[in-house]
Amino acid sequence: MEIENAVNQAKKELANRFDFKGSKAEIVLEKDEIRLTAEDQFKIQALGEIMMGKLAKRNISLKNVERGDADISPLGHARQLIKIKQGLEQPVAKQITGFIREGKFKVTTQIQGSEVRVTAKSRDELQTVIAVVRAHDFPVALQFQNFRD
């Protein structure tokens, strides 16, 4: 939802910007990617900056956003793809579970699809694991879901 809101805000700004008046620039959201099209290199770069700014304002971590290179056709038209990562990829999940195991905590970790599940007998142990994982810099932004009693 936040990504859709950011794209809609960027479209509104695109319609109001003076430097984009009368140009064929557009922003299209598809499942896990945002397609930017514009008339030239300068405008595609400006569109990318608008989009990244809107994503940042909506509290979407830019670690989860992969901005591709701009493709410029011989006629001068430019396209760019912005991919949005959702969930954890297998190598990153293994990196996180390995990091937790190296910490010698009394917890068990499991990789379940695109998430890592950590279980322990005490809440305190889980909270220390969350604090340590938050402090470490992983290549993606992490979210923590509540645990059950």
PDB file of N, CA and C in Angstrom, residues 16 30 35 130 144:
ATOM      1  N   ASN A  16       2.456  18.161 -12.136  1.00  0.00           N
ATOM      2  CA  ASN A  16       2.569  19.569 -11.753  1.00  0.00           C
ATOM      3  C   ASN A  16       3.929  20.190 -12.051  1.00  0.00           C
ATOM      4  N   GLU A  30       3.944  -2.018 -11.501  1.00  0.00           N
ATOM      5  CA  GLU A  30       3.570  -3.398 -11.772  1.00  0.00           C
ATOM      6  C   GLU A  30       4.051  -4.218 -10.590  1.00  0.00           C
ATOM      7  N   ARG A  35       8.126   1.040 -13.401  1.00  0.00           N
ATOM      8  CA  ARG A  35       8.712   1.372 -14.694  1.00  0.00           C
ATOM      9  C   ARG A  35       8.646   2.873 -14.910  1.00  0.00           C
ATOM     10  N   ILE A 130      16.596  -9.718  18.791  1.00  0.00           N
ATOM     11  CA  ILE A 130      16.063  -8.636  17.958  1.00  0.00           C
ATOM     12  C   ILE A 130      16.978  -7.417  18.028  1.00  0.00           C
ATOM     13  N   PHE A 144      10.214  -6.966  12.092  1.00  0.00           N
ATOM     14  CA  PHE A 144      10.035  -7.965  13.141  1.00  0.00           C
ATOM     15  C   PHE A 144       8.559  -8.065  13.472  1.00  0.00           C
TER      16      PHE A 144
END
